Amino acid sequence: IEKNNSSYGFQFKDKTGKVFNTKDLAFLPSVKHNTVTMTAQVSGATIQYVYQLLDNYTLDFNVKTQGLSSIVTDEKADFHWNYTVRGMEKGRSQEQTHSEFNYAFDNYGSTDYDTNGFEEPEETLNWLAVKQQFFTSIIESTNGFTQTKGTQETIEKGEFLKKFNFDGQVKLAGNELNQNFKWYFLPLDLPLLKTFEGKEFDTILPLGWSFIGTLNRIFFVPVYNWLSDWGIAAGWVIFLMTIATKLILSPVMFKQHKLSAMMKVVKPEIEEVTEKFKGQENAMKRQQATMEIYRKAGINQMAGCLPALVQIPIFYALFRFFPNMIDLRGKGFWFANDLTAYDDLIKLPFHIPLIGEHISIFAVACTIVVLIYTIMTSGQMQQPQQEGMPDMRIIMYIFPITFFFFLNTSSSGLSWYYFVSNALNILIILAIKYWILDEKKIHAQIQQNKSKAPKPEGKFQKRMREMMEKAQEQQKMQEEQRKKMNKK
């Protein structure tokens, strides 16, 4: 805390209605061992701040008053904390995004956060934190804060990122303020935060809510810490984490790639159906015939959605993990000096919208690999283009390019993870194509499936067929009505 970027104090109202603030008083200090006592006088009353330095980044803050009851009658004091946080990390927008309020209420039973501001007049806050990307400042009240309100203001340029303002009330006992508070100035290290039992400080670390946060806490963080304990460089730890994740997902991924191979085998038959039922008026027949081919071949299209659904929570968990893992802070790997921020080996002499003033090599490498993977898979999974419909392959090719703009300003650890992940996907596809799956055997299996009695329809297939049949009937009725109107 320097350059007057943080101030706090208590505000009282005297019997005449005049307001005075401890921020405006002159305090005299006295020091004894690890304790500092600050004493101020106001209208015959004495106010003391007693600070005691404790272990684990904790500063005890005891407020004592004597004679205050003779000058105030309000039975409460307003607490104000104004804190302008300065940038400490690489990547201003990322650090601003991760700078926010956190607070606990309901006797430490509930916690919440807010990136814009908050107002909790009905709740009693047990503690309030101003969190940045890797560090947090927390004020805790033994009796809690009431009538609380927090506001934030983003600072566009300069060394400071945001202005935080917090207002709350504390109760007076006999019009005297004798309460204990604590300040905590903590690095956001998950094992350290968990040592403060009952405080729920670990919720300040934004690893994600619900299943996302659980996935980070029980898998990614422990696996990273375990591998790091072996003395492996951070970049190679991420590499090994990627392999571990791929091994866990391998059964699901194998089914996806097998489905791709089966789709490729039946593609000529799908093209025949598309050619046979041309035109928008035959759209229902075309769709029904296509589904019939898949059903006879034993292909479940919904199975292709499962890998994508499984990977969504993993992607978001890692999106939260890499920029908030303090053990990665300052850890370099190849082009990146810090795996929690972007690499800027290529610096631009001007600013480009959506890109900035740099180009991340990890982001470029990841984009290229994702594009190669997309090209390899789009031809297998994509159905023949339907009339009146956009070519989905174009959209699939555009996605990796737009993904670059996101990765260019994101954590290089995240880019490195997805580079390795998609490079492994390419190797898996090649291995499946040339060594594991035999397309001739798959074709023979599909022909054998066709000769058998078709499998009974599943609930989803039945609903789809019924919906199509109803739509087809409605379309016929509309055509008949249109013909009658034309005759009239």
CSV table of C-alpha atoms in Angstrom, one decimal:
chain,number,residue,atom,x,y,z
A,1,ILE,CA,0.0,0.0,0.0
A,2,GLU,CA,1.7,3.2,-1.2
A,3,LYS,CA,1.0,6.5,-3.0
A,4,ASN,CA,-2.3,6.8,-1.0
A,5,ASN,CA,-4.0,4.1,-3.0
A,6,SER,CA,-5.8,2.6,0.0
A,7,SER,CA,-7.6,4.3,3.0
A,8,TYR,CA,-10.1,3.2,5.5
A,9,GLY,CA,-11.8,4.5,8.6
A,10,PHE,CA,-14.9,4.9,10.8
A,11,GLN,CA,-17.3,7.7,10.5
A,12,PHE,CA,-19.4,8.9,13.4
A,13,LYS,CA,-22.2,11.5,14.0
A,14,ASP,CA,-22.0,13.6,17.1
A,15,LYS,CA,-24.9,14.9,19.2
A,16,THR,CA,-25.0,18.1,17.1
A,17,GLY,CA,-25.4,16.1,13.8
A,18,LYS,CA,-21.8,16.9,12.7
A,19,VAL,CA,-20.0,14.0,11.1
A,20,PHE,CA,-16.3,13.2,11.8
A,21,ASN,CA,-14.1,10.5,10.3
A,22,THR,CA,-11.1,8.8,11.8
A,23,LYS,CA,-9.4,9.3,8.4
A,24,ASP,CA,-9.1,13.0,9.3
A,25,LEU,CA,-7.7,12.5,12.8
A,26,ALA,CA,-4.0,12.6,13.8
A,27,PHE,CA,-2.9,9.3,15.3
A,28,LEU,CA,0.2,9.0,17.5
A,29,PRO,CA,2.0,5.6,17.2
A,30,SER,CA,3.7,3.5,19.9
A,31,VAL,CA,5.5,0.2,19.1
A,32,LYS,CA,6.1,-2.8,21.3
A,33,HIS,CA,7.5,-6.0,19.7
A,34,ASN,CA,5.0,-7.0,17.0
A,35,THR,CA,2.3,-4.6,18.1
A,36,VAL,CA,1.6,-1.0,17.0
A,37,THR,CA,-0.9,1.1,18.9
A,38,MET,CA,-2.2,4.2,17.1
A,39,THR,CA,-4.0,6.7,19.4
A,40,ALA,CA,-6.1,9.8,18.5
A,41,GLN,CA,-8.1,12.3,20.5
A,42,VAL,CA,-11.4,13.9,19.4
A,43,SER,CA,-13.6,16.1,21.6
A,44,GLY,CA,-12.3,14.5,24.8
A,45,ALA,CA,-12.7,10.9,23.5
A,46,THR,CA,-9.9,8.5,22.8
A,47,ILE,CA,-9.8,6.2,19.8
A,48,GLN,CA,-7.2,3.5,19.5
A,49,TYR,CA,-6.2,1.3,16.6
A,50,VAL,CA,-4.1,-1.7,17.9
A,51,TYR,CA,-2.4,-3.7,15.2
A,52,GLN,CA,-0.6,-7.0,15.9
A,53,LEU,CA,1.3,-8.9,13.2
A,54,LEU,CA,0.4,-12.6,13.3
A,55,ASP,CA,1.4,-15.6,11.3
A,56,ASN,CA,0.0,-16.6,7.9
A,57,TYR,CA,-0.3,-13.1,6.3
A,58,THR,CA,-2.7,-12.0,9.1
A,59,LEU,CA,-2.8,-8.6,10.8
A,60,ASP,CA,-5.0,-8.3,13.9
A,61,PHE,CA,-6.9,-5.0,14.0
A,62,ASN,CA,-8.5,-4.1,17.3
A,63,VAL,CA,-10.4,-0.9,17.7
A,64,LYS,CA,-10.9,0.6,21.2
A,65,THR,CA,-12.7,3.8,22.2
A,66,GLN,CA,-13.1,5.6,25.5
A,67,GLY,CA,-15.4,8.6,26.1
A,68,LEU,CA,-17.0,8.2,22.7
A,69,SER,CA,-20.4,7.7,24.3
A,70,SER,CA,-20.3,11.3,25.6
A,71,ILE,CA,-20.2,12.7,22.0
A,72,VAL,CA,-22.2,10.3,19.8
A,73,THR,CA,-25.8,8.9,20.1
A,74,ASP,CA,-26.2,7.1,16.8
A,75,GLU,CA,-25.4,3.6,18.1
A,76,LYS,CA,-23.6,2.8,14.9
A,77,ALA,CA,-20.5,3.7,12.9
A,78,ASP,CA,-20.0,3.7,9.2
A,79,PHE,CA,-17.0,1.9,7.9
A,80,HIS,CA,-15.5,3.1,4.6
A,81,TRP,CA,-12.7,1.4,2.6
A,82,ASN,CA,-11.4,2.9,-0.6
A,83,TYR,CA,-8.9,0.9,-2.5
A,84,THR,CA,-7.4,1.6,-5.9
A,85,VAL,CA,-5.6,-1.5,-7.1
A,86,ARG,CA,-2.5,-1.3,-9.2
A,87,GLY,CA,-1.6,-3.6,-12.1
A,88,MET,CA,0.9,-6.3,-11.1
A,89,GLU,CA,0.6,-8.8,-13.9
A,90,LYS,CA,1.1,-8.9,-17.7
A,91,GLY,CA,-2.1,-8.4,-19.6
A,92,ARG,CA,-4.2,-5.4,-18.4
A,93,SER,CA,-7.6,-6.7,-19.6
A,94,GLN,CA,-7.1,-10.1,-18.1
A,95,GLU,CA,-6.1,-8.7,-14.7
A,96,GLN,CA,-8.9,-6.3,-14.7
A,97,THR,CA,-11.3,-9.1,-15.4
A,98,HIS,CA,-9.9,-11.0,-12.4
A,99,SER,CA,-10.1,-8.0,-10.1
A,100,GLU,CA,-13.4,-8.1,-8.2
A,101,PHE,CA,-15.2,-8.1,-4.8
A,102,ASN,CA,-15.7,-11.3,-2.8
A,103,TYR,CA,-17.6,-11.6,0.4
A,104,ALA,CA,-19.0,-14.1,2.9
A,105,PHE,CA,-22.3,-13.8,4.8
A,106,ASP,CA,-24.8,-16.0,6.6
A,107,ASN,CA,-22.3,-16.7,9.3
A,108,TYR,CA,-19.7,-17.8,6.8
A,109,GLY,CA,-22.2,-20.2,5.3
A,110,SER,CA,-22.5,-18.5,1.9
A,111,THR,CA,-20.1,-16.6,-0.3
A,112,ASP,CA,-20.4,-14.5,-3.5
A,113,TYR,CA,-18.5,-12.3,-5.8
A,114,ASP,CA,-19.2,-9.3,-8.0
A,115,THR,CA,-17.2,-7.9,-10.9
A,116,ASN,CA,-19.2,-4.6,-11.0
A,117,GLY,CA,-20.5,-3.8,-7.6
A,118,PHE,CA,-23.0,-5.1,-5.0
A,119,GLU,CA,-25.6,-4.0,-2.5
A,120,GLU,CA,-26.5,-6.2,0.4
A,121,PRO,CA,-28.7,-4.2,2.9
A,122,GLU,CA,-30.4,-7.3,4.3
A,123,GLU,CA,-27.3,-9.5,4.9
A,124,THR,CA,-24.5,-9.3,7.5
A,125,LEU,CA,-21.1,-9.7,5.8
A,126,ASN,CA,-18.5,-11.6,7.8
A,127,TRP,CA,-15.7,-10.6,5.6
A,128,LEU,CA,-15.1,-8.6,2.4
A,129,ALA,CA,-12.2,-9.1,0.0
A,130,VAL,CA,-10.8,-7.1,-2.9
A,131,LYS,CA,-9.3,-9.8,-5.2
A,132,GLN,CA,-6.8,-9.4,-7.9
A,133,GLN,CA,-5.4,-12.1,-10.2
A,134,PHE,CA,-3.1,-13.7,-7.6
A,135,PHE,CA,-3.5,-11.8,-4.4
A,136,THR,CA,-6.3,-10.5,-2.2
A,137,SER,CA,-6.8,-8.1,0.7
A,138,ILE,CA,-9.5,-9.1,3.2
A,139,ILE,CA,-11.2,-7.2,6.1
A,140,GLU,CA,-13.0,-9.4,8.6
A,141,SER,CA,-15.3,-8.2,11.3
A,142,THR,CA,-16.0,-10.3,14.4
A,143,ASN,CA,-19.5,-8.9,14.6
A,144,GLY,CA,-20.0,-8.4,10.9
A,145,PHE,CA,-20.8,-5.5,8.6
A,146,THR,CA,-24.4,-4.5,7.9
A,147,GLN,CA,-26.1,-2.2,5.3
A,148,THR,CA,-23.2,-3.0,2.9
A,149,LYS,CA,-22.5,-1.6,-0.5
A,150,GLY,CA,-19.6,-1.9,-2.9
A,151,THR,CA,-18.8,0.0,-6.1
A,152,GLN,CA,-16.2,-0.4,-8.7
A,153,GLU,CA,-14.7,1.8,-11.4
A,154,THR,CA,-12.4,0.6,-14.2
A,155,ILE,CA,-9.4,2.8,-15.0
A,156,GLU,CA,-8.5,2.6,-18.6
A,157,LYS,CA,-4.8,3.6,-18.5
A,158,GLY,CA,-1.9,4.0,-16.1
A,159,GLU,CA,-0.5,1.9,-13.3
A,160,PHE,CA,-3.9,1.4,-11.6
A,161,LEU,CA,-6.6,-0.9,-12.8
A,162,LYS,CA,-9.7,-0.3,-10.7
A,163,LYS,CA,-11.2,1.8,-7.9
A,164,PHE,CA,-13.0,-0.2,-5.2
A,165,ASN,CA,-15.2,1.5,-2.6
A,166,PHE,CA,-16.9,-0.4,0.2
A,167,ASP,CA,-19.4,1.0,2.7
A,168,GLY,CA,-20.8,-0.8,5.7
A,169,GLN,CA,-22.0,-0.3,9.3
A,170,VAL,CA,-20.8,-1.7,12.6
A,171,LYS,CA,-22.8,-1.6,15.8
A,172,LEU,CA,-21.7,0.3,18.9
A,173,ALA,CA,-22.1,-1.1,22.3
A,174,GLY,CA,-23.1,1.6,24.8
A,175,ASN,CA,-22.1,4.1,22.0
A,176,GLU,CA,-18.5,2.8,22.3
A,177,LEU,CA,-16.6,1.0,19.5
A,178,ASN,CA,-14.7,-1.9,21.0
A,179,GLN,CA,-14.5,-4.6,18.3
A,180,ASN,CA,-12.0,-6.9,16.8
A,181,PHE,CA,-11.2,-6.9,13.1
A,182,LYS,CA,-8.6,-8.7,11.1
A,183,TRP,CA,-6.8,-7.9,7.9
A,184,TYR,CA,-5.5,-10.7,5.6
A,185,PHE,CA,-3.1,-10.0,2.7
A,186,LEU,CA,-3.0,-13.4,1.0
A,187,PRO,CA,-1.5,-15.0,-2.1
A,188,LEU,CA,-4.3,-17.0,-3.8
A,189,ASP,CA,-2.7,-20.4,-3.2
A,190,LEU,CA,-5.4,-23.1,-2.7
A,191,PRO,CA,-3.6,-25.2,0.0
A,192,LEU,CA,-2.9,-22.0,2.0
A,193,LEU,CA,-6.5,-20.7,1.7
A,194,LYS,CA,-7.8,-24.0,3.0
A,195,THR,CA,-5.7,-23.7,6.2
A,196,PHE,CA,-8.1,-20.9,7.3
A,197,GLU,CA,-10.8,-23.3,8.5
A,198,GLY,CA,-14.3,-22.1,8.6
A,199,LYS,CA,-13.5,-18.8,6.8
A,200,GLU,CA,-14.3,-20.1,3.2
A,201,PHE,CA,-11.3,-18.2,1.8
A,202,ASP,CA,-10.7,-20.9,-0.8
A,203,THR,CA,-13.9,-19.7,-2.6
A,204,ILE,CA,-12.0,-16.5,-3.5
A,205,LEU,CA,-9.9,-18.4,-5.9
A,206,PRO,CA,-12.0,-18.4,-9.1
A,207,LEU,CA,-11.7,-22.0,-10.2
A,208,GLY,CA,-15.3,-22.1,-11.3
A,209,TRP,CA,-18.6,-22.8,-9.7
A,210,SER,CA,-20.3,-26.2,-9.2
A,211,PHE,CA,-18.9,-29.0,-11.3
A,212,ILE,CA,-16.3,-26.8,-13.0
A,213,GLY,CA,-14.8,-25.8,-9.7
A,214,THR,CA,-15.0,-29.4,-8.4
A,215,LEU,CA,-13.2,-30.6,-11.5
A,216,ASN,CA,-10.3,-28.2,-10.9
A,217,ARG,CA,-10.1,-28.8,-7.1
A,218,ILE,CA,-10.2,-32.6,-7.3
A,219,PHE,CA,-8.3,-33.2,-10.5
A,220,PHE,CA,-6.4,-30.5,-12.3
A,221,VAL,CA,-4.9,-28.7,-9.2
A,222,PRO,CA,-3.9,-32.0,-7.4
A,223,VAL,CA,-2.5,-33.5,-10.6
A,224,TYR,CA,-0.5,-30.3,-11.3
A,225,ASN,CA,0.9,-30.2,-7.8
A,226,TRP,CA,1.8,-33.9,-7.8
A,227,LEU,CA,3.7,-33.6,-11.1
A,228,SER,CA,5.4,-30.4,-10.0
A,229,ASP,CA,6.7,-32.1,-6.8
A,230,TRP,CA,8.8,-34.2,-9.1
A,231,GLY,CA,10.8,-31.2,-10.2
A,232,ILE,CA,9.4,-31.2,-13.7
A,233,ALA,CA,9.3,-27.8,-15.6
A,234,ALA,CA,5.8,-26.2,-15.7
A,235,GLY,CA,5.4,-26.5,-19.4
A,236,TRP,CA,6.1,-30.3,-19.3
A,237,VAL,CA,3.8,-30.6,-16.4
A,238,ILE,CA,1.0,-29.2,-18.6
A,239,PHE,CA,2.1,-31.6,-21.4
A,240,LEU,CA,1.8,-34.6,-19.0
A,241,MET,CA,-1.6,-33.3,-17.7
A,242,THR,CA,-2.8,-33.2,-21.3
A,243,ILE,CA,-1.8,-36.8,-21.9
A,244,ALA,CA,-3.5,-37.8,-18.6
A,245,THR,CA,-6.7,-36.1,-19.7
A,246,LYS,CA,-6.6,-37.8,-23.1
A,247,LEU,CA,-6.1,-41.2,-21.5
A,248,ILE,CA,-9.2,-40.7,-19.3
A,249,LEU,CA,-11.2,-39.6,-22.3
A,250,SER,CA,-9.8,-42.2,-24.7
A,251,PRO,CA,-12.9,-44.5,-24.6
A,252,VAL,CA,-15.2,-41.7,-25.6
A,253,MET,CA,-12.8,-40.3,-28.2
A,254,PHE,CA,-12.4,-43.8,-29.7
A,255,LYS,CA,-16.2,-44.0,-30.2
A,256,GLN,CA,-16.2,-40.6,-31.8
A,257,HIS,CA,-13.5,-41.5,-34.3
A,258,LYS,CA,-15.1,-44.9,-35.1
A,259,LEU,CA,-18.3,-43.0,-35.8
A,260,SER,CA,-16.4,-40.7,-38.1
A,261,ALA,CA,-15.1,-43.7,-40.0
A,262,MET,CA,-18.6,-45.3,-40.3
A,263,MET,CA,-20.0,-42.0,-41.5
A,264,LYS,CA,-17.4,-41.9,-44.2
A,265,VAL,CA,-18.4,-45.4,-45.4
A,266,VAL,CA,-22.1,-44.5,-45.7
A,267,LYS,CA,-21.4,-41.1,-47.2
A,268,PRO,CA,-22.0,-42.3,-50.9
A,269,GLU,CA,-25.4,-43.7,-49.9
A,270,ILE,CA,-26.3,-40.4,-48.2
A,271,GLU,CA,-25.3,-38.6,-51.4
A,272,GLU,CA,-27.6,-40.8,-53.4
A,273,VAL,CA,-30.5,-39.9,-51.1
A,274,THR,CA,-29.7,-36.2,-51.5
A,275,GLU,CA,-29.7,-36.5,-55.2
A,276,LYS,CA,-32.9,-38.5,-55.3
A,277,PHE,CA,-34.9,-36.2,-53.0
A,278,LYS,CA,-33.9,-32.8,-54.3
A,279,GLY,CA,-35.7,-29.6,-53.6
A,280,GLN,CA,-37.1,-28.0,-50.5
A,281,GLU,CA,-40.4,-29.7,-50.9
A,282,ASN,CA,-38.7,-33.1,-50.4
A,283,ALA,CA,-36.7,-32.0,-47.3
A,284,MET,CA,-38.8,-34.3,-45.0
A,285,LYS,CA,-38.4,-37.3,-47.3
A,286,ARG,CA,-34.7,-36.7,-47.6
A,287,GLN,CA,-34.3,-36.4,-43.9
A,288,GLN,CA,-36.3,-39.6,-43.2
A,289,ALA,CA,-34.4,-41.6,-45.8
A,290,THR,CA,-31.1,-40.4,-44.3
A,291,MET,CA,-32.1,-41.4,-40.8
A,292,GLU,CA,-33.2,-44.8,-42.2
A,293,ILE,CA,-29.7,-45.4,-43.6
A,294,TYR,CA,-28.1,-44.5,-40.3
A,295,ARG,CA,-30.5,-46.8,-38.5
A,296,LYS,CA,-29.9,-49.8,-40.7
A,297,ALA,CA,-26.2,-49.3,-40.6
A,298,GLY,CA,-26.3,-49.1,-36.8
A,299,ILE,CA,-25.0,-45.6,-36.6
A,300,ASN,CA,-26.1,-43.5,-33.7
A,301,GLN,CA,-25.6,-39.8,-34.6
A,302,MET,CA,-26.2,-38.7,-31.0
A,303,ALA,CA,-23.0,-40.6,-30.0
A,304,GLY,CA,-21.0,-38.0,-31.9
A,305,CYS,CA,-22.3,-35.3,-29.6
A,306,LEU,CA,-21.0,-36.9,-26.4
A,307,PRO,CA,-17.3,-36.1,-26.8
A,308,ALA,CA,-18.1,-32.5,-27.5
A,309,LEU,CA,-20.4,-32.3,-24.4
A,310,VAL,CA,-17.7,-34.0,-22.2
A,311,GLN,CA,-15.1,-31.5,-23.4
A,312,ILE,CA,-17.1,-28.4,-22.7
A,313,PRO,CA,-16.7,-28.5,-18.9
A,314,ILE,CA,-13.0,-29.5,-19.3
A,315,PHE,CA,-12.4,-26.4,-21.6
A,316,TYR,CA,-14.1,-24.1,-19.1
A,317,ALA,CA,-12.3,-25.6,-16.1
A,318,LEU,CA,-8.9,-25.0,-17.8
A,319,PHE,CA,-10.0,-21.6,-18.9
A,320,ARG,CA,-10.3,-20.9,-15.1
A,321,PHE,CA,-7.3,-23.0,-14.1
A,322,PHE,CA,-4.4,-21.5,-16.1
A,323,PRO,CA,-4.8,-17.7,-15.5
A,324,ASN,CA,-5.4,-18.3,-11.7
A,325,MET,CA,-2.9,-21.0,-10.8
A,326,ILE,CA,-0.3,-19.0,-8.7
A,327,ASP,CA,2.3,-21.8,-9.1
A,328,LEU,CA,2.4,-21.0,-12.8
A,329,ARG,CA,3.0,-17.3,-12.2
A,330,GLY,CA,6.4,-16.3,-13.6
A,331,LYS,CA,7.1,-19.9,-14.9
A,332,GLY,CA,8.5,-19.7,-18.4
A,333,PHE,CA,8.4,-22.2,-21.2
A,334,TRP,CA,9.9,-21.8,-24.7
A,335,PHE,CA,8.4,-18.5,-26.1
A,336,ALA,CA,6.5,-17.6,-22.9
A,337,ASN,CA,8.0,-15.9,-19.9
A,338,ASP,CA,4.9,-16.4,-17.8
A,339,LEU,CA,2.4,-19.3,-18.5
A,340,THR,CA,-0.4,-17.4,-16.8
A,341,ALA,CA,-0.2,-14.6,-19.5
A,342,TYR,CA,0.3,-14.4,-23.2
A,343,ASP,CA,3.7,-14.6,-24.9
A,344,ASP,CA,4.7,-11.5,-26.8
A,345,LEU,CA,7.8,-12.5,-28.6
A,346,ILE,CA,6.4,-10.9,-31.8
A,347,LYS,CA,5.7,-7.2,-30.8
A,348,LEU,CA,3.9,-4.9,-33.2
A,349,PRO,CA,4.7,-1.2,-33.6
A,350,PHE,CA,1.0,-0.4,-33.7
A,351,HIS,CA,-2.3,-1.5,-32.2
A,352,ILE,CA,-4.6,-3.8,-34.1
A,353,PRO,CA,-8.2,-4.1,-32.9
A,354,LEU,CA,-9.0,-7.5,-31.3
A,355,ILE,CA,-5.3,-8.4,-31.5
A,356,GLY,CA,-3.5,-5.7,-29.6
A,357,GLU,CA,0.2,-4.9,-30.0
A,358,HIS,CA,1.6,-8.4,-30.1
A,359,ILE,CA,1.1,-11.8,-31.7
A,360,SER,CA,1.3,-14.9,-29.5
A,361,ILE,CA,3.3,-17.7,-31.0
A,362,PHE,CA,1.6,-20.3,-28.9
A,363,ALA,CA,-1.8,-18.9,-30.1
A,364,VAL,CA,-0.7,-19.1,-33.7
A,365,ALA,CA,0.6,-22.6,-33.3
A,366,CYS,CA,-2.6,-23.7,-31.5
A,367,THR,CA,-4.7,-22.2,-34.3
A,368,ILE,CA,-2.8,-24.0,-37.0
A,369,VAL,CA,-3.1,-27.3,-35.3
A,370,VAL,CA,-6.8,-26.8,-34.6
A,371,LEU,CA,-7.3,-25.9,-38.3
A,372,ILE,CA,-5.5,-29.1,-39.5
A,373,TYR,CA,-7.6,-31.2,-37.1
A,374,THR,CA,-10.8,-29.5,-38.4
A,375,ILE,CA,-9.8,-30.2,-42.0
A,376,MET,CA,-9.1,-33.9,-41.2
A,377,THR,CA,-12.4,-34.4,-39.4
A,378,SER,CA,-14.8,-32.2,-41.4
A,379,GLY,CA,-14.7,-34.4,-44.5
A,380,GLN,CA,-15.7,-37.5,-42.5
A,381,MET,CA,-18.4,-36.0,-40.3
A,382,GLN,CA,-20.0,-33.6,-42.7
A,383,GLN,CA,-23.1,-34.7,-44.5
A,384,PRO,CA,-23.7,-33.6,-48.1
A,385,GLN,CA,-24.7,-30.0,-48.3
A,386,GLN,CA,-28.5,-29.6,-48.3
A,387,GLU,CA,-30.2,-27.2,-50.7
A,388,GLY,CA,-30.7,-23.8,-49.2
A,389,MET,CA,-28.4,-24.5,-46.3
A,390,PRO,CA,-25.0,-22.9,-45.7
A,391,ASP,CA,-21.9,-25.0,-46.1
A,392,MET,CA,-21.1,-26.0,-42.5
A,393,ARG,CA,-17.5,-26.7,-43.4
A,394,ILE,CA,-16.8,-23.0,-44.0
A,395,ILE,CA,-18.1,-22.3,-40.5
A,396,MET,CA,-16.0,-25.1,-39.1
A,397,TYR,CA,-12.9,-23.6,-40.8
A,398,ILE,CA,-13.7,-20.1,-39.6
A,399,PHE,CA,-13.9,-21.2,-35.9
A,400,PRO,CA,-10.2,-21.9,-35.4
A,401,ILE,CA,-9.3,-18.5,-36.9
A,402,THR,CA,-11.7,-16.6,-34.6
A,403,PHE,CA,-10.3,-18.7,-31.8
A,404,PHE,CA,-6.9,-17.1,-32.4
A,405,PHE,CA,-8.3,-13.7,-31.3
A,406,PHE,CA,-9.3,-15.2,-27.9
A,407,LEU,CA,-6.0,-17.1,-27.4
A,408,ASN,CA,-3.8,-14.2,-28.4
A,409,THR,CA,-4.6,-12.3,-25.1
A,410,SER,CA,-5.2,-15.4,-23.0
A,411,SER,CA,-2.9,-17.5,-20.8
A,412,SER,CA,-0.1,-19.1,-22.9
A,413,GLY,CA,-0.5,-22.2,-20.7
A,414,LEU,CA,-4.0,-22.6,-22.1
A,415,SER,CA,-2.7,-22.2,-25.6
A,416,TRP,CA,0.0,-24.8,-25.0
A,417,TYR,CA,-2.5,-27.2,-23.5
A,418,TYR,CA,-4.8,-27.0,-26.5
A,419,PHE,CA,-1.8,-27.2,-28.9
A,420,VAL,CA,-0.8,-30.5,-27.3
A,421,SER,CA,-4.4,-31.7,-27.1
A,422,ASN,CA,-5.1,-31.2,-30.8
A,423,ALA,CA,-1.7,-32.5,-31.9
A,424,LEU,CA,-2.5,-35.7,-30.0
A,425,ASN,CA,-6.0,-35.7,-31.7
A,426,ILE,CA,-4.3,-35.6,-35.1
A,427,LEU,CA,-2.0,-38.5,-34.1
A,428,ILE,CA,-5.0,-40.5,-32.8
A,429,ILE,CA,-6.9,-40.0,-36.0
A,430,LEU,CA,-3.9,-41.2,-38.1
A,431,ALA,CA,-3.4,-44.2,-35.8
A,432,ILE,CA,-7.1,-45.1,-36.0
A,433,LYS,CA,-7.2,-44.7,-39.7
A,434,TYR,CA,-4.0,-46.7,-40.6
A,435,TRP,CA,-3.6,-49.2,-37.7
A,436,ILE,CA,-6.7,-49.6,-35.6
A,437,LEU,CA,-9.9,-49.3,-37.8
A,438,ASP,CA,-10.2,-51.1,-41.1
A,439,GLU,CA,-12.7,-49.3,-43.4
A,440,LYS,CA,-13.4,-52.5,-45.4
A,441,LYS,CA,-14.3,-54.4,-42.2
A,442,ILE,CA,-16.5,-51.5,-41.2
A,443,HIS,CA,-18.2,-51.5,-44.6
A,444,ALA,CA,-18.8,-55.3,-44.3
A,445,GLN,CA,-20.2,-54.8,-40.8
A,446,ILE,CA,-22.6,-52.1,-42.0
A,447,GLN,CA,-23.8,-54.4,-44.9
A,448,GLN,CA,-24.3,-57.2,-42.3
A,449,ASN,CA,-26.3,-54.8,-40.1
A,450,LYS,CA,-28.5,-53.9,-43.1
A,451,SER,CA,-29.3,-57.6,-43.7
A,452,LYS,CA,-30.4,-58.1,-40.2
A,453,ALA,CA,-33.7,-57.1,-38.8
A,454,PRO,CA,-33.4,-53.4,-38.0
A,455,LYS,CA,-32.9,-52.4,-34.4
A,456,PRO,CA,-36.0,-51.2,-32.6
A,457,GLU,CA,-36.2,-47.4,-32.6
A,458,GLY,CA,-35.0,-45.6,-29.5
A,459,LYS,CA,-37.2,-43.0,-27.8
A,460,PHE,CA,-35.3,-40.1,-29.5
A,461,GLN,CA,-35.5,-41.7,-33.0
A,462,LYS,CA,-39.2,-42.4,-32.5
A,463,ARG,CA,-39.9,-38.8,-31.5
A,464,MET,CA,-37.9,-37.5,-34.4
A,465,ARG,CA,-39.8,-39.8,-36.9
A,466,GLU,CA,-43.2,-38.8,-35.4
A,467,MET,CA,-42.3,-35.1,-35.6
A,468,MET,CA,-41.2,-35.5,-39.2
A,469,GLU,CA,-44.3,-37.4,-40.1
A,470,LYS,CA,-46.5,-34.7,-38.6
A,471,ALA,CA,-44.6,-32.0,-40.3
A,472,GLN,CA,-44.9,-33.9,-43.6
A,473,GLU,CA,-48.7,-34.2,-43.1
A,474,GLN,CA,-49.0,-30.5,-42.4
A,475,GLN,CA,-46.9,-29.7,-45.4
A,476,LYS,CA,-49.3,-31.8,-47.6
A,477,MET,CA,-52.4,-30.2,-46.1
A,478,GLN,CA,-50.9,-26.7,-46.8
A,479,GLU,CA,-50.1,-27.7,-50.4
A,480,GLU,CA,-53.6,-29.0,-50.9
A,481,GLN,CA,-55.1,-25.8,-49.5
A,482,ARG,CA,-52.9,-23.7,-51.7
A,483,LYS,CA,-54.0,-25.7,-54.8
A,484,LYS,CA,-57.7,-25.2,-53.9
A,485,MET,CA,-57.1,-21.4,-53.4
A,486,ASN,CA,-55.3,-21.2,-56.8
A,487,LYS,CA,-58.3,-23.0,-58.5
A,488,LYS,CA,-60.7,-20.5,-57.0
